[in-house]
Amino acid sequence: MGEVVLAVDIGGTKTAAALADRHDTLLRTEVATTPAAEGPTAVVATVVALAERLLSGTGLRLSGVGIGAAGVVDAGSGTIVSATDTFADWPGTPLAALVRAGLGAHLITDAPVRVQNDVDAHAAGEYRHGAAAGAASALIVAVGTGVGAGLILGDDAVRGAHHVAGEIAHLPVPGAAHLRCPCGRPGHLEAIGSGIGMHRHFLSLGGDPGITDARGIAAESVAGDPIARRAIGESAAAVGRAIAGAATILDPERIVVTGGVPNIGEDWWRPMRDAFHAEAIDALQSTPILPGTLGDDAPLRGAAASVWRNP
């Protein structure tokens, strides 16, 4: 199998880990539920358990560990700067140091352990191996349970002075004033554009309270429910407007949109693209907006790349 690294994607619902080679190809993958409410010790224990399952019987030691983690991350130190309440006691967690200590003998001498935001890892995966490959600059937007984005410029991730570059979730957008963002403020993109936000918007419009998530709203829309169709359209349009705003500042060569919510299909993509084109200035109208191609593999491949390439 040769040299391998451990690639990890720590999300609020699940944690995935894989062994990856020097081409960021995933060789084996394991998944477990993230014990986010139980605190950092439990989360790190889950990562270590997944690594041990992957390495069992191989005789391999890891050449490094790359981690994409929920929350604002200081990639230089591998520490979580801030996070939502989904993760108990997550802010301040020295994640790189804890994972290094937990893996111990599984690491070769001086093996790097690198941590970045999960959407930055997702962006790196799409940039190196997916829909953004070959672009000089790319904005990669992930729309799922939450909303996030990563910016790649000249082969490097742009992280910002306070580690929050790409936090598109917290852009104020029209149509979201009646909804509260997980950060505690009303009117932000995530409050309406995420899967959870779409559901809350659906309920605010008088939608069936028996529908519990965005997947259910999509099914209702297909069945002809006008409230479901409106909720999807207005949620998607908010994403399109926010992307237009980000594109005006960043002027990326390519925009990639990925995550579970865009899987709704044209009922989501059409209003998202329409809103982008309604808001974007003429010079940005030709900017390609493409669906991601790597799915759940993107953050793992991006996390692996952070070890080999030391961004």
PDB file of C-alpha atoms in Angstrom:
ATOM      1  CA  MET A   1       0.000   0.000   0.000  1.00  0.00           C
ATOM      2  CA  GLY A   2       3.020   2.322   0.445  1.00  0.00           C
ATOM      3  CA  GLU A   3       2.903   5.597   2.339  1.00  0.00           C
ATOM      4  CA  VAL A   4      -0.541   6.503   3.650  1.00  0.00           C
ATOM      5  CA  VAL A   5      -2.124   9.306   5.628  1.00  0.00           C
ATOM      6  CA  LEU A   6      -5.280   9.386   7.692  1.00  0.00           C
ATOM      7  CA  ALA A   7      -7.908  11.769   6.304  1.00  0.00           C
ATOM      8  CA  VAL A   8     -10.733  12.757   8.666  1.00  0.00           C
ATOM      9  CA  ASP A   9     -13.979  14.706   8.197  1.00  0.00           C
ATOM     10  CA  ILE A  10     -15.591  15.672  11.525  1.00  0.00           C
ATOM     11  CA  GLY A  11     -19.147  16.846  11.002  1.00  0.00           C
ATOM     12  CA  GLY A  12     -21.947  17.523  13.429  1.00  0.00           C
ATOM     13  CA  THR A  13     -23.722  14.266  12.567  1.00  0.00           C
ATOM     14  CA  LYS A  14     -21.034  11.868  11.402  1.00  0.00           C
ATOM     15  CA  THR A  15     -17.271  11.455  11.364  1.00  0.00           C
ATOM     16  CA  ALA A  16     -15.633   9.811   8.359  1.00  0.00           C
ATOM     17  CA  ALA A  17     -12.039   8.646   8.181  1.00  0.00           C
ATOM     18  CA  ALA A  18     -10.027   7.131   5.346  1.00  0.00           C
ATOM     19  CA  LEU A  19      -6.541   5.975   4.474  1.00  0.00           C
ATOM     20  CA  ALA A  20      -5.272   7.939   1.474  1.00  0.00           C
ATOM     21  CA  ASP A  21      -2.223   7.698  -0.760  1.00  0.00           C
ATOM     22  CA  ARG A  22      -0.029  10.449  -2.217  1.00  0.00           C
ATOM     23  CA  HIS A  23      -2.606  11.121  -4.928  1.00  0.00           C
ATOM     24  CA  ASP A  24      -5.289  11.722  -2.256  1.00  0.00           C
ATOM     25  CA  THR A  25      -6.987   8.544  -3.451  1.00  0.00           C
ATOM     26  CA  LEU A  26      -9.123   7.030  -0.697  1.00  0.00           C
ATOM     27  CA  LEU A  27      -8.097   3.427  -0.068  1.00  0.00           C
ATOM     28  CA  ARG A  28     -10.375   2.484   2.825  1.00  0.00           C
ATOM     29  CA  THR A  29     -13.115   4.437   4.577  1.00  0.00           C
ATOM     30  CA  GLU A  30     -14.893   4.066   7.907  1.00  0.00           C
ATOM     31  CA  VAL A  31     -17.773   6.136   9.307  1.00  0.00           C
ATOM     32  CA  ALA A  32     -19.174   6.637  12.822  1.00  0.00           C
ATOM     33  CA  THR A  33     -21.666   8.904  14.540  1.00  0.00           C
ATOM     34  CA  THR A  34     -20.063  12.071  15.908  1.00  0.00           C
ATOM     35  CA  PRO A  35     -20.576  12.316  19.688  1.00  0.00           C
ATOM     36  CA  ALA A  36     -20.652  16.103  19.389  1.00  0.00           C
ATOM     37  CA  ALA A  37     -22.716  16.667  22.523  1.00  0.00           C
ATOM     38  CA  GLU A  38     -20.266  14.654  24.640  1.00  0.00           C
ATOM     39  CA  GLY A  39     -17.309  16.986  24.214  1.00  0.00           C
ATOM     40  CA  PRO A  40     -13.853  16.948  22.615  1.00  0.00           C
ATOM     41  CA  THR A  41     -12.571  13.848  24.407  1.00  0.00           C
ATOM     42  CA  ALA A  42     -15.360  11.724  22.935  1.00  0.00           C
ATOM     43  CA  VAL A  43     -14.894  13.220  19.461  1.00  0.00           C
ATOM     44  CA  VAL A  44     -11.150  12.502  19.488  1.00  0.00           C
ATOM     45  CA  ALA A  45     -11.791   8.980  20.788  1.00  0.00           C
ATOM     46  CA  THR A  46     -14.064   8.406  17.793  1.00  0.00           C
ATOM     47  CA  VAL A  47     -11.315   9.552  15.405  1.00  0.00           C
ATOM     48  CA  VAL A  48      -8.804   7.241  17.076  1.00  0.00           C
ATOM     49  CA  ALA A  49     -11.211   4.280  16.963  1.00  0.00           C
ATOM     50  CA  LEU A  50     -11.829   4.815  13.246  1.00  0.00           C
ATOM     51  CA  ALA A  51      -8.082   4.997  12.597  1.00  0.00           C
ATOM     52  CA  GLU A  52      -7.502   1.761  14.482  1.00  0.00           C
ATOM     53  CA  ARG A  53     -10.194   0.018  12.461  1.00  0.00           C
ATOM     54  CA  LEU A  54      -8.622   1.223   9.227  1.00  0.00           C
ATOM     55  CA  LEU A  55      -5.119   0.186  10.254  1.00  0.00           C
ATOM     56  CA  SER A  56      -6.022  -3.145  11.831  1.00  0.00           C
ATOM     57  CA  GLY A  57      -4.017  -5.975  10.289  1.00  0.00           C
ATOM     58  CA  THR A  58      -2.126  -3.727   7.844  1.00  0.00           C
ATOM     59  CA  GLY A  59       1.105  -3.230   9.780  1.00  0.00           C
ATOM     60  CA  LEU A  60       1.108   0.368   8.516  1.00  0.00           C
ATOM     61  CA  ARG A  61       2.066   3.521  10.334  1.00  0.00           C
ATOM     62  CA  LEU A  62       0.684   6.878   9.253  1.00  0.00           C
ATOM     63  CA  SER A  63       2.791   9.449   7.425  1.00  0.00           C
ATOM     64  CA  GLY A  64       0.454  12.145   8.708  1.00  0.00           C
ATOM     65  CA  VAL A  65      -3.110  13.090   9.565  1.00  0.00           C
ATOM     66  CA  GLY A  66      -5.302  15.637   7.793  1.00  0.00           C
ATOM     67  CA  ILE A  67      -8.541  16.736   9.449  1.00  0.00           C
ATOM     68  CA  GLY A  68     -11.461  18.824   8.274  1.00  0.00           C
ATOM     69  CA  ALA A  69     -13.466  19.880  11.325  1.00  0.00           C
ATOM     70  CA  ALA A  70     -16.651  21.802  11.950  1.00  0.00           C
ATOM     71  CA  GLY A  71     -16.118  25.256  13.415  1.00  0.00           C
ATOM     72  CA  VAL A  72     -13.717  28.138  12.885  1.00  0.00           C
ATOM     73  CA  VAL A  73     -10.208  26.671  12.860  1.00  0.00           C
ATOM     74  CA  ASP A  74      -6.764  28.180  13.369  1.00  0.00           C
ATOM     75  CA  ALA A  75      -5.047  26.009  10.769  1.00  0.00           C
ATOM     76  CA  GLY A  76      -1.617  27.117  11.933  1.00  0.00           C
ATOM     77  CA  SER A  77      -2.018  25.657  15.413  1.00  0.00           C
ATOM     78  CA  GLY A  78      -4.735  23.085  14.708  1.00  0.00           C
ATOM     79  CA  THR A  79      -7.014  24.654  17.331  1.00  0.00           C
ATOM     80  CA  ILE A  80     -10.767  25.251  17.194  1.00  0.00           C
ATOM     81  CA  VAL A  81     -11.381  28.985  17.552  1.00  0.00           C
ATOM     82  CA  SER A  82     -15.180  29.036  17.750  1.00  0.00           C
ATOM     83  CA  ALA A  83     -18.185  26.873  16.935  1.00  0.00           C
ATOM     84  CA  THR A  84     -21.943  26.589  17.277  1.00  0.00           C
ATOM     85  CA  ASP A  85     -23.597  24.836  20.192  1.00  0.00           C
ATOM     86  CA  THR A  86     -23.771  21.586  18.197  1.00  0.00           C
ATOM     87  CA  PHE A  87     -20.345  20.697  19.619  1.00  0.00           C
ATOM     88  CA  ALA A  88     -20.096  20.873  23.390  1.00  0.00           C
ATOM     89  CA  ASP A  89     -16.947  22.670  24.636  1.00  0.00           C
ATOM     90  CA  TRP A  90     -15.492  22.725  21.100  1.00  0.00           C
ATOM     91  CA  PRO A  91     -14.057  26.287  21.102  1.00  0.00           C
ATOM     92  CA  GLY A  92     -10.467  26.268  22.331  1.00  0.00           C
ATOM     93  CA  THR A  93      -9.947  22.563  21.649  1.00  0.00           C
ATOM     94  CA  PRO A  94      -6.309  21.866  20.605  1.00  0.00           C
ATOM     95  CA  LEU A  95      -7.521  19.272  18.121  1.00  0.00           C
ATOM     96  CA  ALA A  96      -4.209  18.583  16.372  1.00  0.00           C
ATOM     97  CA  ALA A  97      -2.426  17.983  19.681  1.00  0.00           C
ATOM     98  CA  LEU A  98      -5.195  15.742  21.044  1.00  0.00           C
ATOM     99  CA  VAL A  99      -5.334  13.610  17.899  1.00  0.00           C
ATOM    100  CA  ARG A 100      -1.539  13.289  17.861  1.00  0.00           C
ATOM    101  CA  ALA A 101      -1.577  12.111  21.462  1.00  0.00           C
ATOM    102  CA  GLY A 102      -4.435   9.708  20.801  1.00  0.00           C
ATOM    103  CA  LEU A 103      -2.849   8.062  17.784  1.00  0.00           C
ATOM    104  CA  GLY A 104       0.558   7.728  19.411  1.00  0.00           C
ATOM    105  CA  ALA A 105       2.391   4.694  18.035  1.00  0.00           C
ATOM    106  CA  HIS A 106       0.321   4.709  14.827  1.00  0.00           C
ATOM    107  CA  LEU A 107       2.290   7.742  13.580  1.00  0.00           C
ATOM    108  CA  ILE A 108       5.764   7.715  12.072  1.00  0.00           C
ATOM    109  CA  THR A 109       8.282  10.052  13.696  1.00  0.00           C
ATOM    110  CA  ASP A 110       7.479  13.721  13.111  1.00  0.00           C
ATOM    111  CA  ALA A 111       4.312  12.929  11.149  1.00  0.00           C
ATOM    112  CA  PRO A 112       2.325  16.168  10.677  1.00  0.00           C
ATOM    113  CA  VAL A 113      -1.214  16.513  12.010  1.00  0.00           C
ATOM    114  CA  ARG A 114      -3.034  19.284  10.157  1.00  0.00           C
ATOM    115  CA  VAL A 115      -6.498  20.659  10.933  1.00  0.00           C
ATOM    116  CA  GLN A 116      -8.638  22.985   8.835  1.00  0.00           C
ATOM    117  CA  ASN A 117     -12.296  23.926   8.617  1.00  0.00           C
ATOM    118  CA  ASP A 118     -14.393  21.153   7.073  1.00  0.00           C
ATOM    119  CA  VAL A 119     -15.635  23.322   4.195  1.00  0.00           C
ATOM    120  CA  ASP A 120     -12.064  24.423   3.445  1.00  0.00           C
ATOM    121  CA  ALA A 121     -11.185  20.728   3.224  1.00  0.00           C
ATOM    122  CA  HIS A 122     -14.192  20.183   0.967  1.00  0.00           C
ATOM    123  CA  ALA A 123     -13.043  23.089  -1.217  1.00  0.00           C
ATOM    124  CA  ALA A 124      -9.527  21.693  -1.466  1.00  0.00           C
ATOM    125  CA  GLY A 125     -10.898  18.326  -2.582  1.00  0.00           C
ATOM    126  CA  GLU A 126     -13.032  19.852  -5.342  1.00  0.00           C
ATOM    127  CA  TYR A 127     -10.182  22.164  -6.365  1.00  0.00           C
ATOM    128  CA  ARG A 128      -7.590  19.426  -6.692  1.00  0.00           C
ATOM    129  CA  HIS A 129      -9.705  16.577  -7.993  1.00  0.00           C
ATOM    130  CA  GLY A 130     -13.256  17.744  -8.773  1.00  0.00           C
ATOM    131  CA  ALA A 131     -15.310  20.434 -10.437  1.00  0.00           C
ATOM    132  CA  ALA A 132     -12.853  23.255  -9.646  1.00  0.00           C
ATOM    133  CA  ALA A 133      -9.758  21.441 -10.947  1.00  0.00           C
ATOM    134  CA  GLY A 134      -7.650  23.572 -13.259  1.00  0.00           C
ATOM    135  CA  ALA A 135      -9.111  26.924 -12.196  1.00  0.00           C
ATOM    136  CA  ALA A 136      -6.743  29.677 -11.114  1.00  0.00           C
ATOM    137  CA  SER A 137      -9.256  30.666  -8.430  1.00  0.00           C
ATOM    138  CA  ALA A 138     -12.437  29.064  -7.200  1.00  0.00           C
ATOM    139  CA  LEU A 139     -15.219  29.707  -4.711  1.00  0.00           C
ATOM    140  CA  ILE A 140     -16.637  26.421  -3.435  1.00  0.00           C
ATOM    141  CA  VAL A 141     -19.958  26.710  -1.576  1.00  0.00           C
ATOM    142  CA  ALA A 142     -21.362  23.823   0.461  1.00  0.00           C
ATOM    143  CA  VAL A 143     -25.085  23.873   1.256  1.00  0.00           C
ATOM    144  CA  GLY A 144     -26.271  21.196   3.644  1.00  0.00           C
ATOM    145  CA  THR A 145     -27.258  21.187   7.303  1.00  0.00           C
ATOM    146  CA  GLY A 146     -25.426  24.528   7.358  1.00  0.00           C
ATOM    147  CA  VAL A 147     -23.817  26.715   4.714  1.00  0.00           C
ATOM    148  CA  GLY A 148     -20.099  27.255   4.219  1.00  0.00           C
ATOM    149  CA  ALA A 149     -17.604  28.242   1.570  1.00  0.00           C
ATOM    150  CA  GLY A 150     -13.932  27.983   0.801  1.00  0.00           C
ATOM    151  CA  LEU A 151     -11.855  30.204  -1.465  1.00  0.00           C
ATOM    152  CA  ILE A 152      -8.831  28.846  -3.325  1.00  0.00           C
ATOM    153  CA  LEU A 153      -6.523  31.401  -4.905  1.00  0.00           C
ATOM    154  CA  GLY A 154      -3.339  30.457  -6.747  1.00  0.00           C
ATOM    155  CA  ASP A 155      -3.296  26.926  -5.260  1.00  0.00           C
ATOM    156  CA  ASP A 156      -3.675  28.223  -1.693  1.00  0.00           C
ATOM    157  CA  ALA A 157      -6.636  28.385   0.661  1.00  0.00           C
ATOM    158  CA  VAL A 158      -7.582  31.913   1.741  1.00  0.00           C
ATOM    159  CA  ARG A 159      -8.283  31.793   5.492  1.00  0.00           C
ATOM    160  CA  GLY A 160      -8.317  35.436   6.570  1.00  0.00           C
ATOM    161  CA  ALA A 161      -6.908  37.368   9.512  1.00  0.00           C
ATOM    162  CA  HIS A 162      -9.406  35.826  11.949  1.00  0.00           C
ATOM    163  CA  HIS A 163      -9.689  32.370  10.304  1.00  0.00           C
ATOM    164  CA  VAL A 164     -13.207  33.102   9.014  1.00  0.00           C
ATOM    165  CA  ALA A 165     -12.672  33.703   5.286  1.00  0.00           C
ATOM    166  CA  GLY A 166     -15.467  31.895   3.462  1.00  0.00           C
ATOM    167  CA  GLU A 167     -18.017  32.115   6.282  1.00  0.00           C
ATOM    168  CA  ILE A 168     -20.702  32.973   3.734  1.00  0.00           C
ATOM    169  CA  ALA A 169     -23.292  31.595   6.158  1.00  0.00           C
ATOM    170  CA  HIS A 170     -23.290  34.884   8.026  1.00  0.00           C
ATOM    171  CA  LEU A 171     -23.905  37.248   5.134  1.00  0.00           C
ATOM    172  CA  PRO A 172     -27.140  39.208   5.693  1.00  0.00           C
ATOM    173  CA  VAL A 173     -29.616  38.354   2.919  1.00  0.00           C
ATOM    174  CA  PRO A 174     -33.069  39.705   1.997  1.00  0.00           C
ATOM    175  CA  GLY A 175     -35.913  37.428   3.005  1.00  0.00           C
ATOM    176  CA  ALA A 176     -34.305  35.979   6.123  1.00  0.00           C
ATOM    177  CA  ALA A 177     -35.165  38.675   8.661  1.00  0.00           C
ATOM    178  CA  HIS A 178     -37.833  36.484  10.303  1.00  0.00           C
ATOM    179  CA  LEU A 179     -35.351  33.657  10.983  1.00  0.00           C
ATOM    180  CA  ARG A 180     -32.517  33.406  13.494  1.00  0.00           C
ATOM    181  CA  CYS A 181     -29.107  32.120  12.433  1.00  0.00           C
ATOM    182  CA  PRO A 182     -27.302  29.567  14.649  1.00  0.00           C
ATOM    183  CA  CYS A 183     -24.860  32.386  15.502  1.00  0.00           C
ATOM    184  CA  GLY A 184     -27.774  34.087  17.298  1.00  0.00           C
ATOM    185  CA  ARG A 185     -28.374  36.909  14.835  1.00  0.00           C
ATOM    186  CA  PRO A 186     -31.417  37.239  12.582  1.00  0.00           C
ATOM    187  CA  GLY A 187     -31.338  37.534   8.808  1.00  0.00           C
ATOM    188  CA  HIS A 188     -28.187  35.635   7.891  1.00  0.00           C
ATOM    189  CA  LEU A 189     -27.920  33.278   4.917  1.00  0.00           C
ATOM    190  CA  GLU A 190     -27.726  30.103   6.992  1.00  0.00           C
ATOM    191  CA  ALA A 191     -31.015  31.009   8.678  1.00  0.00           C
ATOM    192  CA  ILE A 192     -32.849  30.409   5.381  1.00  0.00           C
ATOM    193  CA  GLY A 193     -30.385  28.882   2.915  1.00  0.00           C
ATOM    194  CA  SER A 194     -29.317  25.763   4.820  1.00  0.00           C
ATOM    195  CA  GLY A 195     -31.356  22.576   5.019  1.00  0.00           C
ATOM    196  CA  ILE A 196     -32.399  23.428   8.574  1.00  0.00           C
ATOM    197  CA  GLY A 197     -33.107  27.019   7.546  1.00  0.00           C
ATOM    198  CA  MET A 198     -35.243  25.900   4.629  1.00  0.00           C
ATOM    199  CA  HIS A 199     -37.292  23.753   6.994  1.00  0.00           C
ATOM    200  CA  ARG A 200     -37.806  26.610   9.439  1.00  0.00           C
ATOM    201  CA  HIS A 201     -38.829  28.874   6.569  1.00  0.00           C
ATOM    202  CA  PHE A 202     -41.251  26.208   5.329  1.00  0.00           C
ATOM    203  CA  LEU A 203     -42.898  26.090   8.767  1.00  0.00           C
ATOM    204  CA  SER A 204     -43.032  29.899   8.931  1.00  0.00           C
ATOM    205  CA  LEU A 205     -44.985  29.883   5.656  1.00  0.00           C
ATOM    206  CA  GLY A 206     -47.572  27.540   7.150  1.00  0.00           C
ATOM    207  CA  GLY A 207     -46.096  24.279   5.896  1.00  0.00           C
ATOM    208  CA  ASP A 208     -47.119  20.901   7.307  1.00  0.00           C
ATOM    209  CA  PRO A 209     -45.434  20.488  10.731  1.00  0.00           C
ATOM    210  CA  GLY A 210     -45.347  16.760  10.070  1.00  0.00           C
ATOM    211  CA  ILE A 211     -42.596  17.411   7.512  1.00  0.00           C
ATOM    212  CA  THR A 212     -39.365  17.275   9.498  1.00  0.00           C
ATOM    213  CA  ASP A 213     -36.520  18.145   7.108  1.00  0.00           C
ATOM    214  CA  ALA A 214     -35.477  19.481   3.702  1.00  0.00           C
ATOM    215  CA  ARG A 215     -35.737  16.009   2.164  1.00  0.00           C
ATOM    216  CA  GLY A 216     -39.389  15.907   3.144  1.00  0.00           C
ATOM    217  CA  ILE A 217     -39.948  19.389   1.730  1.00  0.00           C
ATOM    218  CA  ALA A 218     -38.437  18.253  -1.580  1.00  0.00           C
ATOM    219  CA  ALA A 219     -40.815  15.291  -1.689  1.00  0.00           C
ATOM    220  CA  GLU A 220     -43.784  17.568  -0.967  1.00  0.00           C
ATOM    221  CA  SER A 221     -42.673  19.909  -3.743  1.00  0.00           C
ATOM    222  CA  VAL A 222     -42.562  17.054  -6.237  1.00  0.00           C
ATOM    223  CA  ALA A 223     -46.076  16.106  -5.096  1.00  0.00           C
ATOM    224  CA  GLY A 224     -47.246  19.632  -5.949  1.00  0.00           C
ATOM    225  CA  ASP A 225     -47.340  21.365  -2.545  1.00  0.00           C
ATOM    226  CA  PRO A 226     -47.101  25.120  -3.324  1.00  0.00           C
ATOM    227  CA  ILE A 227     -45.707  25.978   0.128  1.00  0.00           C
ATOM    228  CA  ALA A 228     -42.913  23.435  -0.255  1.00  0.00           C
ATOM    229  CA  ARG A 229     -42.116  24.771  -3.705  1.00  0.00           C
ATOM    230  CA  ARG A 230     -42.047  28.335  -2.379  1.00  0.00           C
ATOM    231  CA  ALA A 231     -39.811  27.383   0.560  1.00  0.00           C
ATOM    232  CA  ILE A 232     -37.302  25.681  -1.733  1.00  0.00           C
ATOM    233  CA  GLY A 233     -37.328  28.558  -4.202  1.00  0.00           C
ATOM    234  CA  GLU A 234     -36.867  31.290  -1.607  1.00  0.00           C
ATOM    235  CA  SER A 235     -34.182  29.327   0.234  1.00  0.00           C
ATOM    236  CA  ALA A 236     -32.288  28.685  -3.001  1.00  0.00           C
ATOM    237  CA  ALA A 237     -32.650  32.314  -4.105  1.00  0.00           C
ATOM    238  CA  ALA A 238     -31.050  33.458  -0.862  1.00  0.00           C
ATOM    239  CA  VAL A 239     -28.045  31.269  -1.654  1.00  0.00           C
ATOM    240  CA  GLY A 240     -27.854  32.704  -5.165  1.00  0.00           C
ATOM    241  CA  ARG A 241     -27.913  36.280  -3.878  1.00  0.00           C
ATOM    242  CA  ALA A 242     -25.183  35.550  -1.344  1.00  0.00           C
ATOM    243  CA  ILE A 243     -23.008  33.912  -3.990  1.00  0.00           C
ATOM    244  CA  ALA A 244     -23.465  36.969  -6.218  1.00  0.00           C
ATOM    245  CA  GLY A 245     -22.317  39.180  -3.376  1.00  0.00           C
ATOM    246  CA  ALA A 246     -19.301  36.993  -2.648  1.00  0.00           C
ATOM    247  CA  ALA A 247     -18.420  36.816  -6.340  1.00  0.00           C
ATOM    248  CA  THR A 248     -18.500  40.603  -6.580  1.00  0.00           C
ATOM    249  CA  ILE A 249     -15.826  40.842  -3.889  1.00  0.00           C
ATOM    250  CA  LEU A 250     -13.744  37.804  -4.863  1.00  0.00           C
ATOM    251  CA  ASP A 251     -14.229  37.518  -8.650  1.00  0.00           C
ATOM    252  CA  PRO A 252     -13.428  33.776  -8.791  1.00  0.00           C
ATOM    253  CA  GLU A 253     -12.744  32.089 -12.100  1.00  0.00           C
ATOM    254  CA  ARG A 254     -15.153  29.312 -11.183  1.00  0.00           C
ATOM    255  CA  ILE A 255     -17.927  28.755  -8.629  1.00  0.00           C
ATOM    256  CA  VAL A 256     -18.744  25.251  -7.420  1.00  0.00           C
ATOM    257  CA  VAL A 257     -21.848  24.499  -5.367  1.00  0.00           C
ATOM    258  CA  THR A 258     -22.086  21.236  -3.497  1.00  0.00           C
ATOM    259  CA  GLY A 259     -23.713  19.587  -0.470  1.00  0.00           C
ATOM    260  CA  GLY A 260     -26.929  17.726   0.223  1.00  0.00           C
ATOM    261  CA  VAL A 261     -29.418  20.551  -0.414  1.00  0.00           C
ATOM    262  CA  PRO A 262     -28.488  21.068  -4.101  1.00  0.00           C
ATOM    263  CA  ASN A 263     -29.325  17.388  -4.606  1.00  0.00           C
ATOM    264  CA  ILE A 264     -32.971  18.507  -4.531  1.00  0.00           C
ATOM    265  CA  GLY A 265     -32.452  19.149  -8.240  1.00  0.00           C
ATOM    266  CA  GLU A 266     -33.706  21.776 -10.658  1.00  0.00           C
ATOM    267  CA  ASP A 267     -36.382  23.016  -8.237  1.00  0.00           C
ATOM    268  CA  TRP A 268     -33.408  24.296  -6.206  1.00  0.00           C
ATOM    269  CA  TRP A 269     -30.817  25.018  -8.906  1.00  0.00           C
ATOM    270  CA  ARG A 270     -33.116  27.122 -11.100  1.00  0.00           C
ATOM    271  CA  PRO A 271     -34.045  29.757  -8.474  1.00  0.00           C
ATOM    272  CA  MET A 272     -30.488  29.769  -7.133  1.00  0.00           C
ATOM    273  CA  ARG A 273     -29.020  30.515 -10.580  1.00  0.00           C
ATOM    274  CA  ASP A 274     -31.804  32.979 -11.419  1.00  0.00           C
ATOM    275  CA  ALA A 275     -31.112  34.946  -8.231  1.00  0.00           C
ATOM    276  CA  PHE A 276     -27.383  34.969  -8.935  1.00  0.00           C
ATOM    277  CA  HIS A 277     -27.882  36.333 -12.437  1.00  0.00           C
ATOM    278  CA  ALA A 278     -30.439  38.893 -11.240  1.00  0.00           C
ATOM    279  CA  GLU A 279     -27.946  40.314  -8.724  1.00  0.00           C
ATOM    280  CA  ALA A 280     -24.522  39.848 -10.351  1.00  0.00           C
ATOM    281  CA  ILE A 281     -23.089  42.687 -12.431  1.00  0.00           C
ATOM    282  CA  ASP A 282     -22.556  42.172 -16.150  1.00  0.00           C
ATOM    283  CA  ALA A 283     -18.869  41.278 -15.820  1.00  0.00           C
ATOM    284  CA  LEU A 284     -19.767  38.293 -13.595  1.00  0.00           C
ATOM    285  CA  GLN A 285     -22.645  36.902 -15.663  1.00  0.00           C
ATOM    286  CA  SER A 286     -20.394  34.411 -17.466  1.00  0.00           C
ATOM    287  CA  THR A 287     -18.808  33.001 -14.305  1.00  0.00           C
ATOM    288  CA  PRO A 288     -19.430  29.228 -14.399  1.00  0.00           C
ATOM    289  CA  ILE A 289     -21.557  27.878 -11.528  1.00  0.00           C
ATOM    290  CA  LEU A 290     -21.010  24.124 -11.450  1.00  0.00           C
ATOM    291  CA  PRO A 291     -22.218  21.282  -9.224  1.00  0.00           C
ATOM    292  CA  GLY A 292     -19.568  19.519  -7.177  1.00  0.00           C
ATOM    293  CA  THR A 293     -18.469  16.117  -8.432  1.00  0.00           C
ATOM    294  CA  LEU A 294     -16.861  14.405  -5.420  1.00  0.00           C
ATOM    295  CA  GLY A 295     -19.732  14.279  -2.928  1.00  0.00           C
ATOM    296  CA  ASP A 296     -18.746  13.015   0.522  1.00  0.00           C
ATOM    297  CA  ASP A 297     -15.236  12.169  -0.703  1.00  0.00           C
ATOM    298  CA  ALA A 298     -14.353  15.854  -1.220  1.00  0.00           C
ATOM    299  CA  PRO A 299     -13.475  16.802   2.388  1.00  0.00           C
ATOM    300  CA  LEU A 300     -11.521  13.579   2.891  1.00  0.00           C
ATOM    301  CA  ARG A 301      -9.467  14.124  -0.251  1.00  0.00           C
ATOM    302  CA  GLY A 302      -8.899  17.750   0.703  1.00  0.00           C
ATOM    303  CA  ALA A 303      -7.841  16.738   4.204  1.00  0.00           C
ATOM    304  CA  ALA A 304      -5.381  14.228   2.757  1.00  0.00           C
ATOM    305  CA  ALA A 305      -3.961  16.889   0.456  1.00  0.00           C
ATOM    306  CA  SER A 306      -3.212  19.145   3.428  1.00  0.00           C
ATOM    307  CA  VAL A 307      -0.692  16.585   4.709  1.00  0.00           C
ATOM    308  CA  TRP A 308       1.143  15.976   1.464  1.00  0.00           C
ATOM    309  CA  ARG A 309       1.158  19.616   0.362  1.00  0.00           C
ATOM    310  CA  ASN A 310       1.357  21.501   3.658  1.00  0.00           C
ATOM    311  CA  PRO A 311      -0.876  24.436   2.556  1.00  0.00           C
TER     312      PRO A 311
END
